[in-house]
XYZ file of C-alpha atoms in Angstrom:
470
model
C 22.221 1.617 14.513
C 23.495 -0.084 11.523
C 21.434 -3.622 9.822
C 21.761 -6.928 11.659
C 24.276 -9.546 9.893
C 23.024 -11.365 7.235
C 21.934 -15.387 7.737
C 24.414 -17.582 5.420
C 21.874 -20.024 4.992
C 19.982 -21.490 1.506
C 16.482 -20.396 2.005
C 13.379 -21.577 -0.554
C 9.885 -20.899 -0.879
C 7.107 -20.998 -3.318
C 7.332 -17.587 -5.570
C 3.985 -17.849 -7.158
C 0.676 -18.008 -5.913
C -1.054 -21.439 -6.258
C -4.568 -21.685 -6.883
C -5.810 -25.493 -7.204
C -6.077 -26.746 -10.392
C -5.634 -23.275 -11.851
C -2.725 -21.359 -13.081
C -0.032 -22.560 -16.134
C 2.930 -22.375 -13.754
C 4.582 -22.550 -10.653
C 8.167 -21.376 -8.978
C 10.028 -22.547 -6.099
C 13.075 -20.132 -5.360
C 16.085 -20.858 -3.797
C 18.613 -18.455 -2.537
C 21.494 -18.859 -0.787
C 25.303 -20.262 -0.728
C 24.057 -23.775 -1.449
C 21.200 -23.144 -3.924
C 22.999 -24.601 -6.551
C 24.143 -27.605 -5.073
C 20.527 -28.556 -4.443
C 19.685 -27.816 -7.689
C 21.884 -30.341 -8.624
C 20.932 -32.899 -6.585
C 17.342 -32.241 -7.911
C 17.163 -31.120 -11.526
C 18.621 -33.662 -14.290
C 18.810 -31.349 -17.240
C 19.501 -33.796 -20.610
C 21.840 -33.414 -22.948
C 24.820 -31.034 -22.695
C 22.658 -27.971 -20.773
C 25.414 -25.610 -19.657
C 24.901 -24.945 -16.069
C 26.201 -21.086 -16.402
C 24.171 -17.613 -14.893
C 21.113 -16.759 -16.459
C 20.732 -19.598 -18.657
C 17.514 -21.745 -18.887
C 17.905 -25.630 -18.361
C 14.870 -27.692 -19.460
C 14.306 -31.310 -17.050
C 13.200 -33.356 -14.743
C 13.107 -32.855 -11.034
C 13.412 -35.809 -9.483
C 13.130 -37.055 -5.801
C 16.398 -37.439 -4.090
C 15.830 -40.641 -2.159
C 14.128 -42.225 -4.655
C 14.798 -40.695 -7.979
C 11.465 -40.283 -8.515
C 10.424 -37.853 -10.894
C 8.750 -35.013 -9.798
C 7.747 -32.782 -12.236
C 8.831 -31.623 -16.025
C 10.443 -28.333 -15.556
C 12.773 -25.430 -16.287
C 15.652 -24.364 -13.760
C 16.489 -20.645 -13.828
C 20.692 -19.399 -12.741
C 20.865 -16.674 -11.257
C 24.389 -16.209 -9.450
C 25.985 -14.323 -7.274
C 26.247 -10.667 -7.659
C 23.437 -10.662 -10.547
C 20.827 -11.885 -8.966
C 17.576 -10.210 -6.553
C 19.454 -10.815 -3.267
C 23.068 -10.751 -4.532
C 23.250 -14.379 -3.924
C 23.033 -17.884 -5.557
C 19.700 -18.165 -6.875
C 17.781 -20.805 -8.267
C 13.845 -21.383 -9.308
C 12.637 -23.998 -10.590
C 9.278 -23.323 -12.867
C 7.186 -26.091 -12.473
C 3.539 -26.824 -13.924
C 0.396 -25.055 -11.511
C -1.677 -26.254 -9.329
C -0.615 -26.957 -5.936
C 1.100 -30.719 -5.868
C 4.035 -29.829 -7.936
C 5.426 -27.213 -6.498
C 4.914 -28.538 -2.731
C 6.445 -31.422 -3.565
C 9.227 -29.545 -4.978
C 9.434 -26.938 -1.725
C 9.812 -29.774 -0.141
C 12.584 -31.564 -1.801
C 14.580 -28.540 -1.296
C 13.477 -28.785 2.144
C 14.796 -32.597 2.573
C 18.345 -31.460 0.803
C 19.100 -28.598 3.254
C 17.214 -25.380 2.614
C 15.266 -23.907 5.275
C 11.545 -22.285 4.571
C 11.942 -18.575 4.520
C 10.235 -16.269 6.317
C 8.027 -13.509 5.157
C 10.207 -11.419 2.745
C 13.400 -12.975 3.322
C 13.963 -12.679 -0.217
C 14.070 -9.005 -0.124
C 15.210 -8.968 2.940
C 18.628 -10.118 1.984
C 18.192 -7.917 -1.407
C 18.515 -5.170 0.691
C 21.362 -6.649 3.645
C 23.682 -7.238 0.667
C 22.966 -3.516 -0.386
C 20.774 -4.182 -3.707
C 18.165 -2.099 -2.698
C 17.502 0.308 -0.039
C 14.156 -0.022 2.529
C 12.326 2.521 0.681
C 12.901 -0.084 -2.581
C 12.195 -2.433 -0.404
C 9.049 -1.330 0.799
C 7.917 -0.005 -2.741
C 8.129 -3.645 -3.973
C 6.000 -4.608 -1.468
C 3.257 -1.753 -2.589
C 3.758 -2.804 -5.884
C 2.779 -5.929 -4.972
C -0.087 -5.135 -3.658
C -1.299 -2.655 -5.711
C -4.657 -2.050 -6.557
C -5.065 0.898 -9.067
C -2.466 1.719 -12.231
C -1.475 4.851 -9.714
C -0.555 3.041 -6.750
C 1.456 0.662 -9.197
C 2.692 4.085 -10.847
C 3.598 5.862 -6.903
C 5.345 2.689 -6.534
C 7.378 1.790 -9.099
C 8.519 5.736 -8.408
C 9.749 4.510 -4.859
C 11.360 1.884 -6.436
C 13.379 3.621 -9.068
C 14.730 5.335 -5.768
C 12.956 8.779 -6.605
C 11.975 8.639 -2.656
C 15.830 7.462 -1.803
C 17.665 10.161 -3.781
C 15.764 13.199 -2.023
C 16.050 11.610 1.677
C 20.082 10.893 1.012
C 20.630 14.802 -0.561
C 18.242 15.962 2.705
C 20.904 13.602 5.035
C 24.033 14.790 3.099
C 23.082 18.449 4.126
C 22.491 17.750 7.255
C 25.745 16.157 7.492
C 27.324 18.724 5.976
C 25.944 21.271 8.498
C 27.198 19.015 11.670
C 30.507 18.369 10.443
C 30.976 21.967 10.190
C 29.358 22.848 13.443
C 31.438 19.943 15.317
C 34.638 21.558 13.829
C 34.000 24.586 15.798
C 33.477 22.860 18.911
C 36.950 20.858 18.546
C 38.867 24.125 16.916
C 37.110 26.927 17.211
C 40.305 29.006 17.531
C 41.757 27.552 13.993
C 39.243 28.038 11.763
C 37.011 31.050 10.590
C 34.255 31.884 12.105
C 30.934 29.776 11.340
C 28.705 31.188 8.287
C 25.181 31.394 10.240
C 23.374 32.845 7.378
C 24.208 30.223 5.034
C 23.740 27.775 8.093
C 19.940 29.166 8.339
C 19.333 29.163 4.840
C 19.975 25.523 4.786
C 18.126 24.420 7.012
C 15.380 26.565 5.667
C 15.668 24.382 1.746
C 15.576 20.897 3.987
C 12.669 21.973 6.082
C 10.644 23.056 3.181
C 11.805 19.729 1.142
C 10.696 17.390 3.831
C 7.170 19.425 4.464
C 6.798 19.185 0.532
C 7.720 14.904 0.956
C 5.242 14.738 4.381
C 2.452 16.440 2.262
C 2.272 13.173 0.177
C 1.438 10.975 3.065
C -2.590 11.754 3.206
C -2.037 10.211 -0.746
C 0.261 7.383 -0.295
C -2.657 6.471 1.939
C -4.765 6.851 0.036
C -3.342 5.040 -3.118
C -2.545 1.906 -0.565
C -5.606 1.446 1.541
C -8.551 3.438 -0.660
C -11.732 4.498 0.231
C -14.314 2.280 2.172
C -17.495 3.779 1.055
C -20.815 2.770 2.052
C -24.063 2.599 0.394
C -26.819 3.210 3.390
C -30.877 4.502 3.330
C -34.228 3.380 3.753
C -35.339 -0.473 2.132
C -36.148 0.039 -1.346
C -35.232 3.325 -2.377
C -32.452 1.595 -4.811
C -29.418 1.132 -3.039
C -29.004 -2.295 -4.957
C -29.693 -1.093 -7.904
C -26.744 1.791 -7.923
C -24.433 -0.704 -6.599
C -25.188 -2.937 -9.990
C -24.826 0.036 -11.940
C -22.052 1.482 -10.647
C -19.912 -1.696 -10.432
C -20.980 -2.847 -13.865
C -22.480 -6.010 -12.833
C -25.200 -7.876 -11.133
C -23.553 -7.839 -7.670
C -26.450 -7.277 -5.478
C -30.022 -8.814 -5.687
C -32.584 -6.525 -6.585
C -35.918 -6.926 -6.443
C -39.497 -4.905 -5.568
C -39.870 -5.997 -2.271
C -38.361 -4.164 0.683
C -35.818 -5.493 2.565
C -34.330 -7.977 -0.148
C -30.547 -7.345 0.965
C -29.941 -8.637 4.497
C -25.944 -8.628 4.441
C -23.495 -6.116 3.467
C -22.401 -6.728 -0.204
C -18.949 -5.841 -1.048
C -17.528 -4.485 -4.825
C -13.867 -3.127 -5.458
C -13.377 -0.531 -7.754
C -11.265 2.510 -8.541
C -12.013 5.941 -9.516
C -9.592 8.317 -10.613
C -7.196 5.815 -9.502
C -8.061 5.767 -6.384
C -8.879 2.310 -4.778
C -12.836 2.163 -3.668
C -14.332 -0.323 -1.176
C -18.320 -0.156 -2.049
C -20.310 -1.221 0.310
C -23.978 -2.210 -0.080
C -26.420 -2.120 3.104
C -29.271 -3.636 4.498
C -32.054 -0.842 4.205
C -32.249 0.688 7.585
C -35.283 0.314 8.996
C -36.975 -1.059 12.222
C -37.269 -4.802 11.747
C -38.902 -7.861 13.491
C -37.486 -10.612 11.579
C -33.838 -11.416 13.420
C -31.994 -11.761 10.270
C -32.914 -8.578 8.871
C -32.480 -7.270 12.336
C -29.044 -8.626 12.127
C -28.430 -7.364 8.636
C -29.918 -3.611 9.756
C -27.253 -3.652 12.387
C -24.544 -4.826 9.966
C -25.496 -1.874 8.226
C -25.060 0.384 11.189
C -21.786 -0.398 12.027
C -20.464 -0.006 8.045
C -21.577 3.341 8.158
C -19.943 4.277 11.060
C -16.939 2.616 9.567
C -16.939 3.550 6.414
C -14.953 6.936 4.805
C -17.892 7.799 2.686
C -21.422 7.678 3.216
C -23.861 7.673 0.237
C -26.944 8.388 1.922
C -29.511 7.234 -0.851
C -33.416 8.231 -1.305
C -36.352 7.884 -3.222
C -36.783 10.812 -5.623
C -40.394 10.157 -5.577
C -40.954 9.528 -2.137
C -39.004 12.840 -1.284
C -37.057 13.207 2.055
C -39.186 11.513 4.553
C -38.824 11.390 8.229
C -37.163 7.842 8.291
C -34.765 9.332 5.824
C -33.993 12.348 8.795
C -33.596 9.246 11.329
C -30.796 7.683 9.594
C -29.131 11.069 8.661
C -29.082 11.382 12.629
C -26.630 8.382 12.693
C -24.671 8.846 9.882
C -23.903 13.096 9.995
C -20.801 12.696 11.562
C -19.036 10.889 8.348
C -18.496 12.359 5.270
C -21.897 12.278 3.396
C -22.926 12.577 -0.185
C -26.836 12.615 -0.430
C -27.569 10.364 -3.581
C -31.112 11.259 -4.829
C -31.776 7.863 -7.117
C -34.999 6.896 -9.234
C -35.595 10.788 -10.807
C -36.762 9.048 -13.861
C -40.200 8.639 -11.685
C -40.679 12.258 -11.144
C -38.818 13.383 -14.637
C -42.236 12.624 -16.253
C -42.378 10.517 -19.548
C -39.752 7.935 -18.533
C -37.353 10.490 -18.940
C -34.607 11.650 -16.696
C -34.576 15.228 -15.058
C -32.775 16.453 -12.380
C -35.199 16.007 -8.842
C -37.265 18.704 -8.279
C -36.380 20.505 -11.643
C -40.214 20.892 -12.574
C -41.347 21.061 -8.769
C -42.850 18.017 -8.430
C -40.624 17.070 -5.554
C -38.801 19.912 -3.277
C -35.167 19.462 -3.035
C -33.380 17.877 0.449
C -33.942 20.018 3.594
C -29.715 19.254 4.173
C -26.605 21.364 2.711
C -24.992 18.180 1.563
C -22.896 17.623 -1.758
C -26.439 15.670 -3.719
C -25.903 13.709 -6.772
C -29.426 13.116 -8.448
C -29.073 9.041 -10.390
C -31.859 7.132 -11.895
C -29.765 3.598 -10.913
C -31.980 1.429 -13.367
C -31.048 3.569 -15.930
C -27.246 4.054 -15.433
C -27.743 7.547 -14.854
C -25.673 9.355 -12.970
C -23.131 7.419 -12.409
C -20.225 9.971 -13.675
C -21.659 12.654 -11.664
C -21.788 9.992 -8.224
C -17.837 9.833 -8.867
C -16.723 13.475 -9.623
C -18.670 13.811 -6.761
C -16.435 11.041 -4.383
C -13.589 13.086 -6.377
C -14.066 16.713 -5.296
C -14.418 15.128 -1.033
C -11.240 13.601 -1.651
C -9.578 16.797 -3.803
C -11.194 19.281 -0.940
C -9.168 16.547 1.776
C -5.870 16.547 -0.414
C -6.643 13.117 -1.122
C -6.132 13.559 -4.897
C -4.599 10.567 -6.641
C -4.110 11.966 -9.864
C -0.331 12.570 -11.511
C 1.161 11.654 -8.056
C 4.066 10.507 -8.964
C 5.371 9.202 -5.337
C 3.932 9.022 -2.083
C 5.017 8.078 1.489
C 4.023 5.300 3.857
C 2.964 5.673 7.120
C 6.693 4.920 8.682
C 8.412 6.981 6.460
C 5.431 10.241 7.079
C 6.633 9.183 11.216
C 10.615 9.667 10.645
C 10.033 12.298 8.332
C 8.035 14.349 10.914
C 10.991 13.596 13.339
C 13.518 14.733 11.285
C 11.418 18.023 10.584
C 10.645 18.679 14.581
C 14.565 18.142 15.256
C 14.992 20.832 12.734
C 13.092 22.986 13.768
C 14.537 22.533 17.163
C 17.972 23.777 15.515
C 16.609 27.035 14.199
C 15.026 27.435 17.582
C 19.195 26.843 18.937
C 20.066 29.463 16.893
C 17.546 31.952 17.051
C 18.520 31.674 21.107
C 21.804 31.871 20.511
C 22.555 28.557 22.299
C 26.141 27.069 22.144
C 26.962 24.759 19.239
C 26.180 21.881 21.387
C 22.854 22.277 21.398
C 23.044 22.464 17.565
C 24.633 19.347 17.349
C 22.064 17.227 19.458
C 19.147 18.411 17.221
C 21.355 17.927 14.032
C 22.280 13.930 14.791
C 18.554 13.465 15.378
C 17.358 14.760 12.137
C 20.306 12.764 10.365
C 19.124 9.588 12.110
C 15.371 10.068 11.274
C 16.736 10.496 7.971
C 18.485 7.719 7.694
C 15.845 5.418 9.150
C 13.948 5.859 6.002
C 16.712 4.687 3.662
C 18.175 2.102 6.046
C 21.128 3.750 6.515
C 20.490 3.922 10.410
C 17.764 1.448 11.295
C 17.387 -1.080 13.971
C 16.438 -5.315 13.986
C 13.165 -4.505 15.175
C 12.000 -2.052 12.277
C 13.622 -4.456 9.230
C 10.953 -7.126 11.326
C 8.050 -4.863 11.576
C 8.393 -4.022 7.458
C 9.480 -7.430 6.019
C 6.952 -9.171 8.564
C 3.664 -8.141 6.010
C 5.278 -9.506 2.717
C 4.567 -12.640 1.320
C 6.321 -15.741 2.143
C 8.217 -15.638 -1.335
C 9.043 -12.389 -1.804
């Protein structure tokens, strides 16, 4: 199924994010057959401004009813083809903060133009055949990025280095079905069909598309991150490794047990991959209700978390309430985080636990990462560590040059199964029919992640989780 039609309308929103009283400027976009008539109506540019494409007109916006002015501003021309959606577009850049621009929305508002929805913008980019959905989607990561490789995977996708493999992929599928349908329709006018070359084909796409599917784990990776969560006894420095690791003073640390009662949250990336750290209450059986509260808060991080640092006291050893919470956590992926070995190292110093005996190692076979938190030791070993789990899951971010999303990883795996399926036809020596059935429903899948072949309800699912002015 081909795109829906296009909306003629003029459509504006606010392009920039507005944070009160912060922020040195502001846009309001317009796009659309009567953008810039309304900019017209609104913008009184002094002088003898030339109102041509891409030009910059300094001015006043001014209220329509009452002429009042506005804001001082600049008015951006962008027309029709050379623009992002291939129509009329205007912006006005306006100071920050958050009256300007709203008042400015909504003067476009009272001369016509209709809010847009959530990625209308690129939306119509891609209706009018700018972009493709994979662009379309890679803007979206790129957006949202939060490490230089997931802006790196996704300035890939939109550079069309995802697009150009899918449409060869779909072209040799094509290729293959015209010649298969040829037979069906005049078999006894042409030679006979070249199998071999036939299986070989399909052999090259199927190995192409397992090679693009093996990204997904990645793109995943680079999108969402890691949620990884700090979890042990009260005390034993979880805090403390938190601060250090993060750089700063998130967490409150102090002597006395049971000082964190919520979950404290830092972002952070390693090895360009996105981390979630999360900071527990120490796990422990507690009367007061708020530490209660802040125990089970704990609980239920763990459980959701990716990665489980399960932290101890070097110089307490591994203790029975350490085995306790080890029974709760062993399902997740663990990394046993011995911290404060500068207590057992002897004179201050830092040794690995148990080097001189004064402690015996962890009764577990778990990767262990000995830190001394205090001391910012240990740190670099903590995130080779997180790095080899996510290596051994082939979870690397590292070089990757472009990953899939979730939708595309489902059509791809479509398009693989249905071609499969045709080898299967063949091996069986099934009539060309059968080929054919297999062969539209690989091109389809195919085409799904381009946009070549996608329905109303998809293009509303993807442009449904971008911003309002995108």
């Amino acid at each position: 199924m081909t795109a829906p039609a296009l909306k003629q309308d003029t459509i504006a929103a606010i392009a920039t994010a507005i944070v009160p009283a912060q922020g040195s400027v502001g846009i309001v976009r317009l796009s659309g057959a009567e953008a810039v008539a309304i900019a017209r109506i609104l913008f009184h540019a002094p002088g003898r401004q030339v109102w041509d494409s891409h030009r910059i007109l300094y001015g006043h916006v001014r209220q329509p009813q009452t002429q009042t002015v506005i804001d001082e501003a600049l008015l951006l021309l962008m027309l029709a083809p050379r623009s992002y959606t291939r129509e009329d577009v205007v912006e006005f850049h306006c100071h920050g903060g958050m009256m300007a621009v709203q008042q400015v929305l909504q003067a476009c508002l009272d001369c016509g133009a209709r809010l847009a929805e959530p990625g209308e913008f690129t939306l119509r980019a891609f209706l009018n055949g700018r972009i493709d959905l994979t662009q379309a989607e890679s803007i979206a990561d790129l957006v949202g990025a939060r490490s230089p490789q997931a802006a790196q995977s996704a300035l890939a996708g939109l550079q069309g280095k995802l697009a150009q493999p899918i449409r060869q992929l779909r072209a040799i599928c094509l290729d293959i079905l015209s010649e298969v349908e040829a037979r069906i329709d005049f078999e006894d006018d042409l030679p006979p069909l070249d199998e071999a070359l036939i299986k070989t084909q399909l052999s090259q796409v199927l190995a192409q598309v397992t090679a693009l599917l093996d990204t997904a784990d990645r793109g995943e990776l680079l999108r969402s991150g890691l949620k990884v969560a700090i979890v042990g006894r009260p005390n034993v420095g979880k805090s403390s490794l938190l601060n250090a690791w993060s750089r700063s003073d998130r967490a409150i640390v102090t002597a006395l047990p049971g000082t964190t009662r919520d979950v404290v949250e830092s972002q952070l990336v390693v090895g360009g991959i996105p981390i979630q750290v999360l900071d527990t209450a120490g796990i422990r059986e507690a009367e007061d209700v708020v530490e209660q509260i802040g125990v089970a808060r704990s609980r239920q991080a763990a459980q959701a978390a990716d990665l489980v640092l399960l932290t101890i006291d070097a110089a307490q050893g591994w203790t029975d309430a350490d085995q306790e919470i080890y029974e709760q956590v062993k399902g997740r992926s663990l990394i046993l985080v011995v911290n404060k070995v500068d207590l057992v190292a002897g004179n201050g110093g830092v040794a690995a636990w148990g080097s001189d005996g004064a402690v015996p190692p962890p009764p577990l076979a778990l990767p262990t990462v000995y830190t001394a938190a205090a001391q910012n030791h240990g740190i670099e070993a903590l995130e080779q560590a997180i790095l080899t789990i996510a290596q051994a899951g082939k979870l690397t971010a590292a070089n990757l040059d472009l990953a899939i999303n979730q939708r595309q990883s489902a059509a791809l795996t479509r398009a693989k199964t249905a071609l499969q399926h045709v080898q299967d036809t063949i091996a069986q020596q099934l009539p060309l029919d059968f080929w054919s059935i297999d062969l539209r429903s690989a091109i389809q899948s195919l085409g799904e992640i381009t946009g070549e072949d996608v329905t109303e309800s998809v293009l509303d699912r993807i442009f449904s989780r971008f911003c309002i002015g995108k």
